[in-house]
């Protein structure tokens, strides 16, 4: 056979070559190429017969244009000899040879030169042969059909057989070394059809029309011969068109081919649209494959083209509809055509509303004549018309197909059953409520839909297409049931559907499908190394995984109670199966299938783990396995794998948190922690390229906040932010935010999951607790940046949990943090993010991590040495400064706190993460650092106060104008910081005397405001409502608000008066009062450090009282809201009396736990926490007894010390001294009388720590409540010394 190659070369140079002999030689080579294509190709390369190129194409447009392609000897023969005589034997054999070479070389690794020469052959066929073959001169007309058919077969082979992978080759020169990535043959072929004249020739063949084909059949009297050849040509063109629309590059402007397809005008009014011509192939009955391919092309157009197919059909729409449904309902019709019609209708439901309504054919129900007469006489209100299925409706055929007795028979084979349920699933997904209502009323409908769920399926092997269709059918059934539960709710589900769920539970089908899915995943491990996106989207295992995933998510939500997935053993079995599947899939991460399966499984496991709290204990056994999974993900660069890595890290964080809450002794081993810490540190290093690029565009604070999705966080614990040795928990703790993965992380992970054939399932509202489940199609080439952003965020939370778990072994993990430069990385990226106002989730995670590190002395010192103040102090100015002025961010948007009237079963909106909240976390971080390092951090704390003193003062003043959640939380953090600073009042006064005096005035004014607001609940409710409507308030508007407020509200000073007025306190008002009480408590605790010591005032007669300022003025009236209203003794007397009133209202709650002694342990409010439901019972009281007792004791302490300070003031007139003694004696005696009454009813112990006493116990000896018997009300016990001191103070000092 070796003599053929020189013979071909010789014949090509002959002036008049024998075309028949040359064609025979090429035919021999084509036969040889079927068996040894590589050898034939290499031998032909030594000749100059085939078209070739010397270029390496890196741009697809250049490759498709044919630039640089040499026609070689074949091109000369075609142009000079075959086209002249009109006979094309060499061309026909050349096309067969190219086709054989493409098939033979498709499965082999070819060089860069070979791939480029093959590309030259294909482009030559498209550009020079196929685009022009209809214009050639033919001696035998059959040659034209053969040339067209063989050209299409070559292109069909390229589009269906050749892989999409590009050939990459390294080129090395003397100066550099780089990789050359060439254009693939498929990419060039697709681009040539979409943008060149080859596409016009393709559309001309596809638009031949059924009339021309039928005319050929009539002329010949049979389908054989020319009609069959024409049918084959049309089928190839339709198949290639379908393939082109599938493989065309995404996110590109419409190409000429698409423009011609979607254009609604053809230039001639009497000619039908091209889409209508293709749809008319449904009339052809001789070759069902032609009708099937035309229907599948319409399905692809419905999904890919921005057009209305219904409009393109014109007046033929109804006739075509009838023909489609007629062939669908015919029992003897080709099954593949039926499947194609149902798939076309499924796509129409999703993207073509007009066409779907045409096929659904819903009509108003016809009424009897008697009913019509009665309705015409009676004037009833207009009601929605009752609908029914028309006689010509696709649903009749679908309902007939899915009947349970017919499933699995010739009437309903697996692929047809799958397509029918797929159409129903599309109706539920698109929420076609009218059609759904009619379907629900059909007898045994739910039994027919759920029948596949009770069948056992084998694991598919080989070409088991029937089993694969059955697997997809099960997935559709799961989705329909899940969507029905979500849309309808638990109480209004059909009885038949509830029976289905009960049957699934009784037969333990949930466990079966969980195990079967694990078997499917295990059987596909390592498969699909080079599987393409469109094939991955249709993979039956991923389709079932996504259907099962949606079913479980709905079952875990509030809408899924009817599914009855409540058994803990069943839940644990499902979670164990998912965990094992994740571990098995990570063994072959090079497989695209495994990578996508891991992405789905990890997100599902994390979502279920956070919802099924009762199963978290049993999942700790998988913690070690998840560490190994993270280790395998460490080097992954694909976006899908990075998303999976984020989900696994979030899962491990959840397990660690639950393990710590259970106070178990055995945690992760030291070896595992040493393995995991470097991986977490490396993951956090992704933040350097994502957050440290400042945004040069000047925008507002809120506009720079990135979307909240893509951040898999984990639940945070309620704990103190300053648990240092020697300090106890605070009695004025504010509820620290409990971060839940059911908020941001699960919603982000679920929204990122692909859904394959299911399309967009965006029906989950945030009220479900699942977030919005947007299921996009599987996209292998997803943007990586979104997943890279979530990776360092989750890594920060995981690192936080790891360090807390090993809090006592600082020496083990501090060297690792230094080795990977974690603290410098955190601080530098933190500064860049705050300056650019980007990466708010990352900033939040880092600040929470640093806050926890600040509770440990060694790590806090490292954070201080790393330059926490230098990196964050000035950067914080960018978070609230605009146009050089400090703008109070607490006056936030209405979405930060909605104060509308509560509705039943209405969930509280989630707090929006904002940069003012980041500032609040920074304040809390500095508070923790100061509480841990004491004088070592005092200079940094003073610098922080100096830079942000205007903001701090403005925050204290804003409480009077704005009682929103954001404002009050910032005020809590600020007053707690001031309390810590008050420990070092001497240094503070030395460095900033003027600023400190001004701050003390603002702090006492804040106490005055808090007391005035707390005492007037109805006025507070009025202010909340007006603040919600007006969003922002200024001091000038407060006067107008007070004038517009009824006088009765302004004068209301007690709860009893509110009850007399008949107004019940709003739960939101009570929550606001609770926050104001915490602020008041912390403010009073800070002021105690600026007041002289009580014992020293009593015992040291030579004490210099001028060193301590007088904090409030002489006055005893109840505090009122107004501008520049000073704080008086009446303010603090009202505060202590108000505490007694609150305690009297909390009589139903007994035996409160002993609070801590220090107010410094108030936990920081976490960002993004969810409020309790507005439907909360009004009997539930949000007030804390320990906070009330601390307010009471701190207020009494300040009254006594400031009273003595005033009495020792030499410039105080005698009249004012007598007034002070008389009023204080009266008010404090009344307070002691009320306190006795409270103790006689069994009050709890006092949490006092600032006074010599520590608690108050019930005094059983107290029998008299009269003021004359106060001297016998308190004993000499240590717990009652403080109030005995107050009693002695009244008797000996004030009288």
Short mmCIF file of N, CA and C in Angstrom, two decimals, residues 349-490:
data_model
loop_
_atom_site.label_atom_id
_atom_site.label_comp_id
_atom_site.label_asym_id
_atom_site.label_seq_id
_atom_site.Cartn_x
_atom_site.Cartn_y
_atom_site.Cartn_z
N UNK A 349 -42.74 26.06 28.37
CA UNK A 349 -43.29 26.49 29.65
C UNK A 349 -42.32 27.41 30.37
N UNK A 350 -41.04 27.16 30.23
CA UNK A 350 -40.03 27.94 30.95
C UNK A 350 -39.74 29.27 30.27
N UNK A 351 -39.80 29.34 28.94
CA UNK A 351 -39.33 30.54 28.23
C UNK A 351 -40.31 31.11 27.23
N UNK A 352 -41.38 30.40 26.86
CA UNK A 352 -42.31 30.85 25.83
C UNK A 352 -43.73 30.85 26.39
N UNK A 353 -44.12 31.89 27.09
CA UNK A 353 -45.45 31.88 27.71
C UNK A 353 -46.59 31.79 26.70
N UNK A 354 -46.48 32.50 25.57
CA UNK A 354 -47.55 32.44 24.59
C UNK A 354 -47.72 31.05 24.00
N UNK A 355 -46.62 30.43 23.65
CA UNK A 355 -46.68 29.09 23.07
C UNK A 355 -47.17 28.07 24.08
N UNK A 356 -46.74 28.22 25.34
CA UNK A 356 -47.20 27.27 26.36
C UNK A 356 -48.69 27.39 26.61
N UNK A 357 -49.23 28.61 26.59
CA UNK A 357 -50.68 28.77 26.76
C UNK A 357 -51.43 28.16 25.59
N UNK A 358 -50.83 28.22 24.39
CA UNK A 358 -51.47 27.61 23.23
C UNK A 358 -51.61 26.10 23.41
N UNK A 359 -50.59 25.46 23.93
CA UNK A 359 -50.62 24.01 24.09
C UNK A 359 -51.39 23.60 25.34
N UNK A 360 -51.38 24.42 26.38
CA UNK A 360 -52.17 24.07 27.57
C UNK A 360 -53.66 24.19 27.28
N UNK A 361 -54.05 25.22 26.55
CA UNK A 361 -55.43 25.39 26.09
C UNK A 361 -56.41 25.32 27.25
N UNK A 362 -56.24 26.24 28.21
CA UNK A 362 -57.15 26.34 29.35
C UNK A 362 -58.33 27.22 28.96
N UNK A 363 -59.54 26.73 29.18
CA UNK A 363 -60.75 27.44 28.78
C UNK A 363 -61.64 27.67 29.99
N UNK A 364 -62.46 28.72 29.93
CA UNK A 364 -63.45 28.92 31.01
C UNK A 364 -64.45 27.77 31.04
N UNK A 365 -64.80 27.36 32.24
CA UNK A 365 -65.74 26.26 32.38
C UNK A 365 -67.12 26.69 31.91
N UNK A 366 -67.78 25.83 31.15
CA UNK A 366 -69.12 26.12 30.65
C UNK A 366 -70.15 25.78 31.72
N UNK A 367 -71.12 26.68 31.90
CA UNK A 367 -72.18 26.49 32.90
C UNK A 367 -73.48 26.13 32.21
N UNK A 368 -74.35 25.48 32.98
CA UNK A 368 -75.67 25.14 32.45
C UNK A 368 -76.51 26.40 32.26
N UNK A 369 -77.57 26.24 31.49
CA UNK A 369 -78.45 27.39 31.21
C UNK A 369 -79.12 27.92 32.48
N UNK A 370 -79.45 26.98 33.40
CA UNK A 370 -80.07 27.42 34.66
C UNK A 370 -79.09 28.25 35.48
N UNK A 371 -77.84 27.77 35.51
CA UNK A 371 -76.84 28.53 36.26
C UNK A 371 -76.62 29.89 35.64
N UNK A 372 -76.62 29.96 34.30
CA UNK A 372 -76.40 31.24 33.65
C UNK A 372 -77.55 32.19 33.93
N UNK A 373 -78.77 31.66 33.98
CA UNK A 373 -79.93 32.53 34.27
C UNK A 373 -79.88 33.07 35.68
N UNK A 374 -79.47 32.21 36.62
CA UNK A 374 -79.41 32.66 38.02
C UNK A 374 -78.32 33.69 38.22
N UNK A 375 -77.19 33.50 37.56
CA UNK A 375 -76.10 34.46 37.71
C UNK A 375 -76.41 35.78 37.03
N UNK A 376 -77.23 35.74 35.98
CA UNK A 376 -77.56 36.99 35.28
C UNK A 376 -78.51 37.85 36.10
N UNK A 377 -79.42 37.20 36.86
CA UNK A 377 -80.36 37.96 37.68
C UNK A 377 -79.72 38.47 38.96
N UNK A 378 -78.86 37.66 39.56
CA UNK A 378 -78.24 38.06 40.82
C UNK A 378 -77.02 38.92 40.54
N UNK A 379 -76.90 39.97 41.31
CA UNK A 379 -75.75 40.86 41.16
C UNK A 379 -74.71 40.52 42.23
N UNK A 380 -74.01 39.45 41.96
CA UNK A 380 -72.97 39.02 42.90
C UNK A 380 -71.67 39.72 42.55
N UNK A 381 -70.77 39.83 43.50
CA UNK A 381 -69.47 40.43 43.20
C UNK A 381 -68.72 39.62 42.16
N UNK A 382 -67.88 40.31 41.40
CA UNK A 382 -67.12 39.68 40.33
C UNK A 382 -66.11 38.70 40.92
N UNK A 383 -66.17 37.46 40.46
CA UNK A 383 -65.26 36.43 40.94
C UNK A 383 -64.42 35.92 39.78
N UNK A 384 -63.32 35.27 40.13
CA UNK A 384 -62.45 34.73 39.11
C UNK A 384 -63.15 33.56 38.41
N UNK A 385 -63.04 33.54 37.09
CA UNK A 385 -63.71 32.50 36.32
C UNK A 385 -63.04 31.16 36.56
N UNK A 386 -63.88 30.14 36.66
CA UNK A 386 -63.37 28.79 36.82
C UNK A 386 -62.91 28.28 35.46
N UNK A 387 -61.72 27.67 35.46
CA UNK A 387 -61.11 27.20 34.21
C UNK A 387 -61.17 25.68 34.15
N UNK A 388 -61.06 25.20 32.92
CA UNK A 388 -61.02 23.76 32.69
C UNK A 388 -60.11 23.48 31.51
N UNK A 389 -59.72 22.22 31.37
CA UNK A 389 -58.86 21.83 30.25
C UNK A 389 -59.68 21.76 28.98
N UNK A 390 -59.16 22.38 27.91
CA UNK A 390 -59.83 22.29 26.63
C UNK A 390 -59.70 20.90 26.02
N UNK A 391 -60.46 20.67 24.99
CA UNK A 391 -60.42 19.36 24.35
C UNK A 391 -59.05 19.09 23.72
N UNK A 392 -58.41 20.16 23.24
CA UNK A 392 -57.09 20.02 22.62
C UNK A 392 -56.07 20.63 23.59
N UNK A 393 -55.63 19.84 24.54
CA UNK A 393 -54.66 20.28 25.54
C UNK A 393 -53.59 19.21 25.71
N UNK A 394 -52.37 19.65 25.84
CA UNK A 394 -51.26 18.70 26.01
C UNK A 394 -51.36 17.95 27.33
N UNK A 395 -52.08 18.52 28.30
CA UNK A 395 -52.16 17.86 29.61
C UNK A 395 -52.96 16.56 29.55
N UNK A 396 -53.89 16.45 28.60
CA UNK A 396 -54.61 15.20 28.45
C UNK A 396 -53.66 14.06 28.11
N UNK A 397 -52.76 14.31 27.19
CA UNK A 397 -51.80 13.28 26.81
C UNK A 397 -50.83 12.98 27.94
N UNK A 398 -50.41 14.01 28.68
CA UNK A 398 -49.46 13.81 29.78
C UNK A 398 -50.10 12.99 30.89
N UNK A 399 -51.34 13.32 31.24
CA UNK A 399 -52.02 12.57 32.30
C UNK A 399 -52.27 11.12 31.88
N UNK A 400 -52.52 10.92 30.60
CA UNK A 400 -52.71 9.56 30.12
C UNK A 400 -51.41 8.76 30.16
N UNK A 401 -50.30 9.43 29.90
CA UNK A 401 -49.00 8.74 29.88
C UNK A 401 -48.59 8.29 31.28
N UNK A 402 -48.79 9.15 32.30
CA UNK A 402 -48.24 8.88 33.63
C UNK A 402 -49.15 8.01 34.49
N UNK A 403 -50.23 7.50 33.96
CA UNK A 403 -51.08 6.63 34.77
C UNK A 403 -50.27 5.44 35.28
N UNK A 404 -50.43 5.15 36.55
CA UNK A 404 -49.57 4.14 37.19
C UNK A 404 -49.65 2.77 36.53
N UNK A 405 -50.82 2.27 36.10
CA UNK A 405 -50.82 0.94 35.45
C UNK A 405 -50.05 0.90 34.14
N UNK A 406 -49.89 2.06 33.48
CA UNK A 406 -49.21 2.09 32.19
C UNK A 406 -47.71 2.30 32.31
N UNK A 407 -47.23 2.68 33.49
CA UNK A 407 -45.81 2.98 33.66
C UNK A 407 -44.98 1.71 33.48
N UNK A 408 -43.95 1.82 32.63
CA UNK A 408 -43.09 0.69 32.37
C UNK A 408 -43.56 -0.20 31.24
N UNK A 409 -44.71 0.08 30.65
CA UNK A 409 -45.22 -0.69 29.53
C UNK A 409 -44.87 0.00 28.22
N UNK A 410 -45.30 -0.58 27.11
CA UNK A 410 -45.05 0.03 25.81
C UNK A 410 -45.77 1.36 25.66
N UNK A 411 -46.86 1.55 26.38
CA UNK A 411 -47.57 2.83 26.34
C UNK A 411 -46.78 3.92 27.05
N UNK A 412 -46.01 3.58 28.05
CA UNK A 412 -45.24 4.57 28.81
C UNK A 412 -43.85 4.02 29.11
N UNK A 413 -42.96 4.00 28.11
CA UNK A 413 -41.59 3.56 28.35
C UNK A 413 -40.85 4.56 29.24
N UNK A 414 -39.70 4.19 29.80
CA UNK A 414 -39.02 5.08 30.77
C UNK A 414 -38.70 6.46 30.23
N UNK A 415 -38.22 6.56 28.97
CA UNK A 415 -37.85 7.89 28.48
C UNK A 415 -39.08 8.78 28.28
N UNK A 416 -40.20 8.19 27.84
CA UNK A 416 -41.43 8.97 27.70
C UNK A 416 -41.98 9.38 29.07
N UNK A 417 -41.91 8.48 30.03
CA UNK A 417 -42.36 8.80 31.39
C UNK A 417 -41.52 9.94 31.97
N UNK A 418 -40.22 9.91 31.75
CA UNK A 418 -39.34 10.96 32.24
C UNK A 418 -39.68 12.30 31.62
N UNK A 419 -39.93 12.34 30.31
CA UNK A 419 -40.27 13.59 29.65
C UNK A 419 -41.61 14.13 30.13
N UNK A 420 -42.59 13.25 30.38
CA UNK A 420 -43.90 13.71 30.85
C UNK A 420 -43.81 14.33 32.24
N UNK A 421 -43.09 13.67 33.15
CA UNK A 421 -42.91 14.27 34.48
C UNK A 421 -42.07 15.54 34.41
N UNK A 422 -41.14 15.59 33.46
CA UNK A 422 -40.36 16.81 33.29
C UNK A 422 -41.23 17.99 32.91
N UNK A 423 -42.26 17.78 32.08
CA UNK A 423 -43.19 18.85 31.75
C UNK A 423 -43.99 19.28 32.97
N UNK A 424 -44.46 18.33 33.76
CA UNK A 424 -45.18 18.69 34.98
C UNK A 424 -44.29 19.45 35.94
N UNK A 425 -43.03 19.01 36.04
CA UNK A 425 -42.10 19.72 36.91
C UNK A 425 -41.90 21.16 36.46
N UNK A 426 -41.86 21.39 35.14
CA UNK A 426 -41.74 22.75 34.63
C UNK A 426 -42.95 23.60 34.99
N UNK A 427 -44.14 23.01 34.96
CA UNK A 427 -45.34 23.75 35.36
C UNK A 427 -45.27 24.14 36.82
N UNK A 428 -44.82 23.24 37.68
CA UNK A 428 -44.71 23.58 39.11
C UNK A 428 -43.61 24.61 39.34
N UNK A 429 -42.53 24.46 38.61
CA UNK A 429 -41.44 25.42 38.79
C UNK A 429 -41.85 26.81 38.33
N UNK A 430 -42.60 26.89 37.23
CA UNK A 430 -43.04 28.19 36.73
C UNK A 430 -44.29 28.69 37.44
N UNK A 431 -44.82 27.89 38.36
CA UNK A 431 -45.96 28.26 39.19
C UNK A 431 -47.17 28.66 38.34
N UNK A 432 -47.53 27.81 37.39
CA UNK A 432 -48.75 28.02 36.60
C UNK A 432 -49.94 27.58 37.44
N UNK A 433 -50.41 28.47 38.29
CA UNK A 433 -51.36 28.10 39.33
C UNK A 433 -52.66 27.58 38.76
N UNK A 434 -53.11 28.15 37.65
CA UNK A 434 -54.39 27.68 37.08
C UNK A 434 -54.27 26.23 36.63
N UNK A 435 -53.20 25.92 35.93
CA UNK A 435 -53.00 24.54 35.48
C UNK A 435 -52.76 23.62 36.67
N UNK A 436 -52.04 24.10 37.66
CA UNK A 436 -51.76 23.25 38.83
C UNK A 436 -53.05 22.93 39.58
N UNK A 437 -53.93 23.90 39.68
CA UNK A 437 -55.20 23.65 40.37
C UNK A 437 -56.00 22.57 39.67
N UNK A 438 -56.02 22.62 38.35
CA UNK A 438 -56.75 21.59 37.60
C UNK A 438 -56.09 20.23 37.74
N UNK A 439 -54.76 20.20 37.79
CA UNK A 439 -54.07 18.92 37.92
C UNK A 439 -54.30 18.30 39.29
N UNK A 440 -54.33 19.13 40.32
CA UNK A 440 -54.54 18.60 41.67
C UNK A 440 -55.89 17.92 41.82
N UNK A 441 -56.87 18.37 41.03
CA UNK A 441 -58.22 17.81 41.14
C UNK A 441 -58.37 16.48 40.41
N UNK A 442 -57.38 16.12 39.61
CA UNK A 442 -57.50 14.88 38.87
C UNK A 442 -57.41 13.69 39.82
N UNK A 443 -58.23 12.68 39.62
CA UNK A 443 -58.18 11.52 40.53
C UNK A 443 -56.85 10.77 40.40
N UNK A 444 -56.32 10.38 41.53
CA UNK A 444 -55.08 9.60 41.64
C UNK A 444 -53.89 10.32 41.00
N UNK A 445 -53.96 11.63 40.96
CA UNK A 445 -52.85 12.36 40.34
C UNK A 445 -51.56 12.19 41.13
N UNK A 446 -51.64 12.42 42.45
CA UNK A 446 -50.43 12.33 43.27
C UNK A 446 -49.93 10.89 43.35
N UNK A 447 -50.81 9.96 43.28
CA UNK A 447 -50.38 8.56 43.27
C UNK A 447 -49.61 8.25 41.99
N UNK A 448 -50.05 8.78 40.87
CA UNK A 448 -49.34 8.56 39.61
C UNK A 448 -47.98 9.26 39.59
N UNK A 449 -47.93 10.46 40.16
CA UNK A 449 -46.66 11.21 40.17
C UNK A 449 -45.63 10.53 41.06
N UNK A 450 -46.05 10.07 42.23
CA UNK A 450 -45.11 9.53 43.21
C UNK A 450 -44.85 8.04 43.03
N UNK A 451 -45.47 7.41 42.06
CA UNK A 451 -45.27 5.97 41.88
C UNK A 451 -43.81 5.58 41.67
N UNK A 452 -42.99 6.35 40.91
CA UNK A 452 -41.59 5.95 40.75
C UNK A 452 -40.80 5.93 42.06
N UNK A 453 -41.25 6.64 43.08
CA UNK A 453 -40.51 6.70 44.33
C UNK A 453 -40.61 5.40 45.12
N UNK A 454 -41.51 4.53 44.77
CA UNK A 454 -41.67 3.27 45.50
C UNK A 454 -41.09 2.09 44.74
N UNK A 455 -40.34 2.37 43.68
CA UNK A 455 -39.71 1.31 42.90
C UNK A 455 -38.22 1.27 43.19
N UNK A 456 -37.67 0.09 43.31
CA UNK A 456 -36.23 -0.09 43.50
C UNK A 456 -35.55 -0.13 42.14
N UNK A 457 -34.45 0.59 42.03
CA UNK A 457 -33.74 0.70 40.75
C UNK A 457 -32.35 0.10 40.88
N UNK A 458 -31.85 -0.54 39.83
CA UNK A 458 -30.46 -1.02 39.85
C UNK A 458 -29.51 0.11 39.48
N UNK A 459 -28.25 -0.08 39.78
CA UNK A 459 -27.22 0.88 39.38
C UNK A 459 -26.96 0.68 37.89
N UNK A 460 -27.08 1.72 37.06
CA UNK A 460 -26.91 1.55 35.61
C UNK A 460 -25.49 1.14 35.25
N UNK A 461 -25.39 0.24 34.31
CA UNK A 461 -24.10 -0.23 33.80
C UNK A 461 -24.15 -0.22 32.29
N UNK A 462 -23.08 0.25 31.68
CA UNK A 462 -23.01 0.25 30.22
C UNK A 462 -24.01 1.20 29.62
N UNK A 463 -24.74 0.70 28.61
CA UNK A 463 -25.72 1.52 27.88
C UNK A 463 -27.12 1.29 28.41
N UNK A 464 -27.28 1.34 29.70
CA UNK A 464 -28.60 1.12 30.33
C UNK A 464 -29.38 2.43 30.31
N UNK A 465 -29.87 2.82 29.11
CA UNK A 465 -30.57 4.09 28.98
C UNK A 465 -31.89 4.08 29.73
N UNK A 466 -32.54 2.92 29.80
CA UNK A 466 -33.83 2.86 30.49
C UNK A 466 -33.68 3.19 31.96
N UNK A 467 -32.66 2.65 32.60
CA UNK A 467 -32.44 2.92 34.02
C UNK A 467 -32.08 4.39 34.22
N UNK A 468 -31.31 4.95 33.31
CA UNK A 468 -30.95 6.36 33.44
C UNK A 468 -32.19 7.25 33.33
N UNK A 469 -33.10 6.91 32.46
CA UNK A 469 -34.34 7.68 32.38
C UNK A 469 -35.17 7.51 33.64
N UNK A 470 -35.18 6.33 34.21
CA UNK A 470 -35.92 6.12 35.45
C UNK A 470 -35.33 6.95 36.60
N UNK A 471 -34.02 7.07 36.61
CA UNK A 471 -33.38 7.90 37.65
C UNK A 471 -33.81 9.35 37.52
N UNK A 472 -33.84 9.87 36.29
CA UNK A 472 -34.30 11.25 36.09
C UNK A 472 -35.77 11.39 36.44
N UNK A 473 -36.56 10.37 36.18
CA UNK A 473 -37.97 10.42 36.54
C UNK A 473 -38.15 10.56 38.05
N UNK A 474 -37.36 9.83 38.81
CA UNK A 474 -37.41 9.95 40.27
C UNK A 474 -37.04 11.37 40.71
N UNK A 475 -36.05 11.95 40.04
CA UNK A 475 -35.66 13.32 40.38
C UNK A 475 -36.79 14.29 40.12
N UNK A 476 -37.50 14.15 38.99
CA UNK A 476 -38.63 15.02 38.70
C UNK A 476 -39.73 14.84 39.74
N UNK A 477 -39.97 13.61 40.16
CA UNK A 477 -41.01 13.37 41.17
C UNK A 477 -40.65 14.04 42.48
N UNK A 478 -39.41 13.94 42.90
CA UNK A 478 -38.99 14.60 44.13
C UNK A 478 -39.18 16.11 44.04
N UNK A 479 -38.84 16.68 42.89
CA UNK A 479 -38.98 18.12 42.74
C UNK A 479 -40.44 18.57 42.76
N UNK A 480 -41.30 17.82 42.11
CA UNK A 480 -42.72 18.20 42.11
C UNK A 480 -43.28 18.18 43.53
N UNK A 481 -42.96 17.14 44.28
CA UNK A 481 -43.46 17.05 45.66
C UNK A 481 -42.89 18.17 46.52
N UNK A 482 -41.61 18.48 46.34
CA UNK A 482 -40.99 19.55 47.14
C UNK A 482 -41.61 20.90 46.82
N UNK A 483 -41.80 21.21 45.55
CA UNK A 483 -42.37 22.49 45.17
C UNK A 483 -43.82 22.60 45.63
N UNK A 484 -44.55 21.52 45.57
CA UNK A 484 -45.94 21.55 46.04
C UNK A 484 -46.00 21.85 47.53
N UNK A 485 -45.13 21.22 48.31
CA UNK A 485 -45.09 21.49 49.76
C UNK A 485 -44.74 22.94 50.03
N UNK A 486 -43.82 23.45 49.26
CA UNK A 486 -43.40 24.83 49.52
C UNK A 486 -44.47 25.84 49.14
N UNK A 487 -45.11 25.63 48.00
CA UNK A 487 -46.11 26.59 47.54
C UNK A 487 -47.38 26.54 48.37
N UNK A 488 -47.87 25.34 48.66
CA UNK A 488 -49.18 25.19 49.28
C UNK A 488 -49.11 25.35 50.79
N UNK A 489 -48.08 24.79 51.43
CA UNK A 489 -47.99 24.85 52.88
C UNK A 489 -48.43 23.56 53.52
N UNK A 490 -48.24 23.48 54.81
CA UNK A 490 -48.48 22.23 55.53
C UNK A 490 -49.95 21.94 55.77
#
